[in-house]
Amino acid sequence: MPIIQLSDVTKRYGTFTALNTVSLDIAKGERVVVCGPSGSGKSTLIRCINQLEVHDAGAITVDGVTLDGSKAALNRIREKVGMVFQQFNLFPHLSIIDNLTLGPMRARDKTREEAREIAMRYLTRVRIPEQADKFPRQLSGGQQQRVAIARALCMEPEILLFDEPTSALDPEMINEVLDVMVGLAESGMTMIVVTHEMGFARKVADTMVFMDHGEIVETAPPETFFTNPESARCKDFLQKILPH
Amino acid sequence: MSILPQLFTKPTQIAAAPHLMRGLRPFAKAPHQVRGRTLLLIALLATLSGCSADWGWYVVDPSTKSGWLNLKFLLSGLYYTILLSVTAILISIVVGLLIALPGLSKNPVLRGINRFYVEIVRAVPILVLILWVYYGLPQVADISISVFWAGVIALALSDSAFEAEIFRAGIQSIDKGQYEAAHSVSLNYADTMRFVILPQAIRRILPALGNQLVYMLKMSSLVSVIGMQELTRKANELVVTEYRPLEIYTILVLEYLVLILIVSAGVRWLERRMRTDER
Ligand SMILES: Nc1ncnc2c1ncn2[C@@H]1O[C@H](COP(=O)(O)OP(=O)(O)O)[C@@H](O)[C@H]1O
Ligand SMILES: [Mg+2]
């Protein structure tokens, strides 16, 4: 039984179809890397999974919960799915520790002590426990993104979504974030990662997904995906982004 | 919940961060600003007394007994001017926020309620509202209402429409990513507003809120028409007995001027203290 099931999911913005009858099954613990040209619907796909966007047609089931647009389903899904954004989206007016404890205290009814303990555990895991009392703007981009990952982990989600987590970073900071993500992948977290970091994809992906024009064009394990992609569009794309 | 005190102590924590110390020396620049203002006041007074009009400063000369009593009488209005304005602005901020929130909804009915309130309340002149609340409301609602509370209600009501617009603009200026991040850590709407959106929005609208307070201090003079013993009323009463309108109203002008200069300095200080989160 897959933990995430999308069948014929369609999402429109006005008359523009951002996702066109997309189907995808993801097993518990599976690591999926999604790539494709800009505007192909990658963000829309993962945003539908945690209902930041509500799909117009088709069915999405996450860990047994069918996303029918109801408040109850929405609340249950938010508990299970964490998200890391391209722009980090840390809360700028709160210290790092408060960024991390806000969710657990308000939405998980943890006491402040419990929440701090969880926060420090995950800050240690992303290797910046010493930054706990600073404010987001005092940290580098790479550190901020690691805080954002820790913030998502503090909610102890079943599934983590990453939307181009390294695209806003200076090149020298990309690896520190990818290293943390590799560590997470090794711990067995179910992950869907939108990224063009193909080195990372080769290392951790169980499944590669290639999207174009709101459709999933190709789904394959990385060995086949990188050496022998089926579609011409995918070949073309890989040629453009892979180093020669 | 126990997070409240933690979040509320934030300013002090911010203040403790050494790199922000610059924001903590608000009076570093103040002395010459203040000196500049004092000079301006003296120059103004000098010009006025130099005019050909027949001045009689004795009415408010603190070195004579009656002059001193008159001055004290005028200054005693300060208490109600401040109490009235501060009470009214606090109420209008709360009401303004409650009116702003439906204005941000996707629901057109809620947005309609917001527009209706703002357009109606904004259209009524404050003086008219004061008269209506004091003389009209007791008949409609069969209650007796004190001059003070009539003033507070009228001022707060009229200001709340402006506060609502300020809050709406401030909340709309917060990046969509902040809502999405709050959603992704399972915060509900109320907590998202309270812990994520409003603290940031309020920092941004602080200058506008400060302006409203200044505006309120000035508009409170209108409550004198229903007998509120604030600065303007005191001046009017003294003019009736002393018959020196020029001197007494000049003092009145200076009273408002000094009060408002102090308030705007305070607002700027608060602003600098809270300016910590610009990314
Ligand atoms: N809120 C929106 N309103 C209108 N169009 C949108 C919105 N969000 C995304 N789109 C459009 O949907 C398409 C897919 O967007 P997105 O999923 O963000 O692509 P990707 O992440 O692959 O770059 C794009 O053409 C984009 O312009
Ligand atoms: Mg995208």
PDB file of C-alpha atoms in Angstrom, chain A residues 47 50-53 74-75 78-79 81-83 85 87 89-95 97-98 101-103 105-112 116 135 137-138 151-152 155, chain B residues 1-7 10 13-14 17 19-20 175-189 191 194-197 199-200 203 275-279:
ATOM      1  CA  ARG A  47       2.113  21.646  -3.118  1.00  0.00           C
ATOM      2  CA  ASN A  50       0.284  19.070   1.432  1.00  0.00           C
ATOM      3  CA  GLN A  51      -2.696  21.020   0.097  1.00  0.00           C
ATOM      4  CA  LEU A  52      -1.015  24.387  -0.226  1.00  0.00           C
ATOM      5  CA  GLU A  53      -2.813  24.096  -3.546  1.00  0.00           C
ATOM      6  CA  LEU A  74      -6.402  19.254   5.672  1.00  0.00           C
ATOM      7  CA  ASN A  75      -5.489  19.181   9.350  1.00  0.00           C
ATOM      8  CA  ARG A  78      -0.501  18.901   7.712  1.00  0.00           C
ATOM      9  CA  GLU A  79       0.488  16.696  10.624  1.00  0.00           C
ATOM     10  CA  VAL A  81       3.672  16.168   5.729  1.00  0.00           C
ATOM     11  CA  GLY A  82       6.500  18.624   6.310  1.00  0.00           C
ATOM     12  CA  MET A  83       7.825  21.059   3.738  1.00  0.00           C
ATOM     13  CA  PHE A  85      10.825  25.874   0.714  1.00  0.00           C
ATOM     14  CA  GLN A  87      13.127  30.709   0.063  1.00  0.00           C
ATOM     15  CA  ASN A  89      10.441  31.029   4.821  1.00  0.00           C
ATOM     16  CA  LEU A  90      11.773  31.186   8.353  1.00  0.00           C
ATOM     17  CA  PHE A  91       9.868  33.482  10.709  1.00  0.00           C
ATOM     18  CA  PRO A  92      12.185  36.531  10.702  1.00  0.00           C
ATOM     19  CA  HIS A  93      10.925  38.029  13.951  1.00  0.00           C
ATOM     20  CA  LEU A  94      11.558  34.866  15.977  1.00  0.00           C
ATOM     21  CA  SER A  95      14.862  33.432  17.152  1.00  0.00           C
ATOM     22  CA  ILE A  97      14.772  28.206  18.742  1.00  0.00           C
ATOM     23  CA  ASP A  98      11.377  29.947  18.639  1.00  0.00           C
ATOM     24  CA  THR A 101       9.329  25.342  18.976  1.00  0.00           C
ATOM     25  CA  LEU A 102       6.331  27.323  17.704  1.00  0.00           C
ATOM     26  CA  GLY A 103       4.756  24.420  15.801  1.00  0.00           C
ATOM     27  CA  MET A 105       3.991  23.986  21.225  1.00  0.00           C
ATOM     28  CA  ARG A 106       0.946  25.365  19.419  1.00  0.00           C
ATOM     29  CA  ALA A 107      -0.039  22.437  17.233  1.00  0.00           C
ATOM     30  CA  ARG A 108       1.330  19.446  19.133  1.00  0.00           C
ATOM     31  CA  ASP A 109       0.627  20.606  22.687  1.00  0.00           C
ATOM     32  CA  LYS A 110       4.224  20.096  23.752  1.00  0.00           C
ATOM     33  CA  THR A 111       5.434  21.948  26.820  1.00  0.00           C
ATOM     34  CA  ARG A 112       8.149  24.487  26.275  1.00  0.00           C
ATOM     35  CA  ARG A 116      13.115  22.874  23.274  1.00  0.00           C
ATOM     36  CA  PHE A 135      17.773  35.395  14.494  1.00  0.00           C
ATOM     37  CA  ARG A 137      18.921  37.122   9.280  1.00  0.00           C
ATOM     38  CA  GLN A 138      22.104  36.569  11.281  1.00  0.00           C
ATOM     39  CA  ARG A 151      11.837  23.152  11.779  1.00  0.00           C
ATOM     40  CA  ALA A 152      10.078  20.660   9.522  1.00  0.00           C
ATOM     41  CA  MET A 155       6.898  18.288  13.673  1.00  0.00           C
TER      42      MET A 155
ATOM     43  CA  MET B   1      -0.192  28.868  26.699  1.00  0.00           C
ATOM     44  CA  SER B   2       3.306  29.088  27.956  1.00  0.00           C
ATOM     45  CA  ILE B   3       4.688  30.343  24.658  1.00  0.00           C
ATOM     46  CA  LEU B   4       3.090  33.710  25.187  1.00  0.00           C
ATOM     47  CA  PRO B   5       5.483  35.122  27.748  1.00  0.00           C
ATOM     48  CA  GLN B   6       8.338  33.800  25.688  1.00  0.00           C
ATOM     49  CA  LEU B   7       7.201  35.556  22.559  1.00  0.00           C
ATOM     50  CA  LYS B  10      11.252  39.151  22.521  1.00  0.00           C
ATOM     51  CA  GLN B  13      16.043  39.578  23.956  1.00  0.00           C
ATOM     52  CA  ILE B  14      16.488  41.561  20.803  1.00  0.00           C
ATOM     53  CA  ALA B  17      21.889  41.303  20.998  1.00  0.00           C
ATOM     54  CA  HIS B  19      24.752  44.044  16.997  1.00  0.00           C
ATOM     55  CA  LEU B  20      21.400  45.724  17.522  1.00  0.00           C
ATOM     56  CA  ASP B 175       5.035  37.494   2.167  1.00  0.00           C
ATOM     57  CA  LYS B 176       2.811  34.568   1.195  1.00  0.00           C
ATOM     58  CA  GLY B 177       5.656  32.239   2.174  1.00  0.00           C
ATOM     59  CA  GLN B 178       5.060  33.106   5.826  1.00  0.00           C
ATOM     60  CA  TYR B 179       1.506  31.720   5.655  1.00  0.00           C
ATOM     61  CA  GLU B 180       2.760  28.639   3.850  1.00  0.00           C
ATOM     62  CA  ALA B 181       5.464  28.041   6.445  1.00  0.00           C
ATOM     63  CA  ALA B 182       2.913  28.472   9.243  1.00  0.00           C
ATOM     64  CA  HIS B 183       0.599  26.040   7.443  1.00  0.00           C
ATOM     65  CA  SER B 184       3.419  23.533   7.077  1.00  0.00           C
ATOM     66  CA  VAL B 185       4.044  23.537  10.841  1.00  0.00           C
ATOM     67  CA  SER B 186       0.326  22.937  11.414  1.00  0.00           C
ATOM     68  CA  LEU B 187      -0.572  26.330  12.880  1.00  0.00           C
ATOM     69  CA  ASN B 188      -4.264  27.167  12.691  1.00  0.00           C
ATOM     70  CA  TYR B 189      -5.522  30.536  11.450  1.00  0.00           C
ATOM     71  CA  ASP B 191      -2.087  31.102  15.793  1.00  0.00           C
ATOM     72  CA  ARG B 194      -1.036  35.873  16.421  1.00  0.00           C
ATOM     73  CA  PHE B 195       2.477  34.467  16.296  1.00  0.00           C
ATOM     74  CA  VAL B 196       3.574  34.869  12.688  1.00  0.00           C
ATOM     75  CA  ILE B 197       1.720  37.504  10.695  1.00  0.00           C
ATOM     76  CA  PRO B 199       4.025  40.581  14.947  1.00  0.00           C
ATOM     77  CA  GLN B 200       5.626  41.288  11.578  1.00  0.00           C
ATOM     78  CA  ARG B 203       6.438  46.382  13.047  1.00  0.00           C
ATOM     79  CA  ARG B 275      13.311  47.313  13.533  1.00  0.00           C
ATOM     80  CA  THR B 276      15.069  43.975  13.735  1.00  0.00           C
ATOM     81  CA  ASP B 277      13.698  41.716  11.103  1.00  0.00           C
ATOM     82  CA  GLU B 278      14.306  43.305   7.723  1.00  0.00           C
ATOM     83  CA  ARG B 279      15.734  40.597   5.574  1.00  0.00           C
TER      84      ARG B 279
END
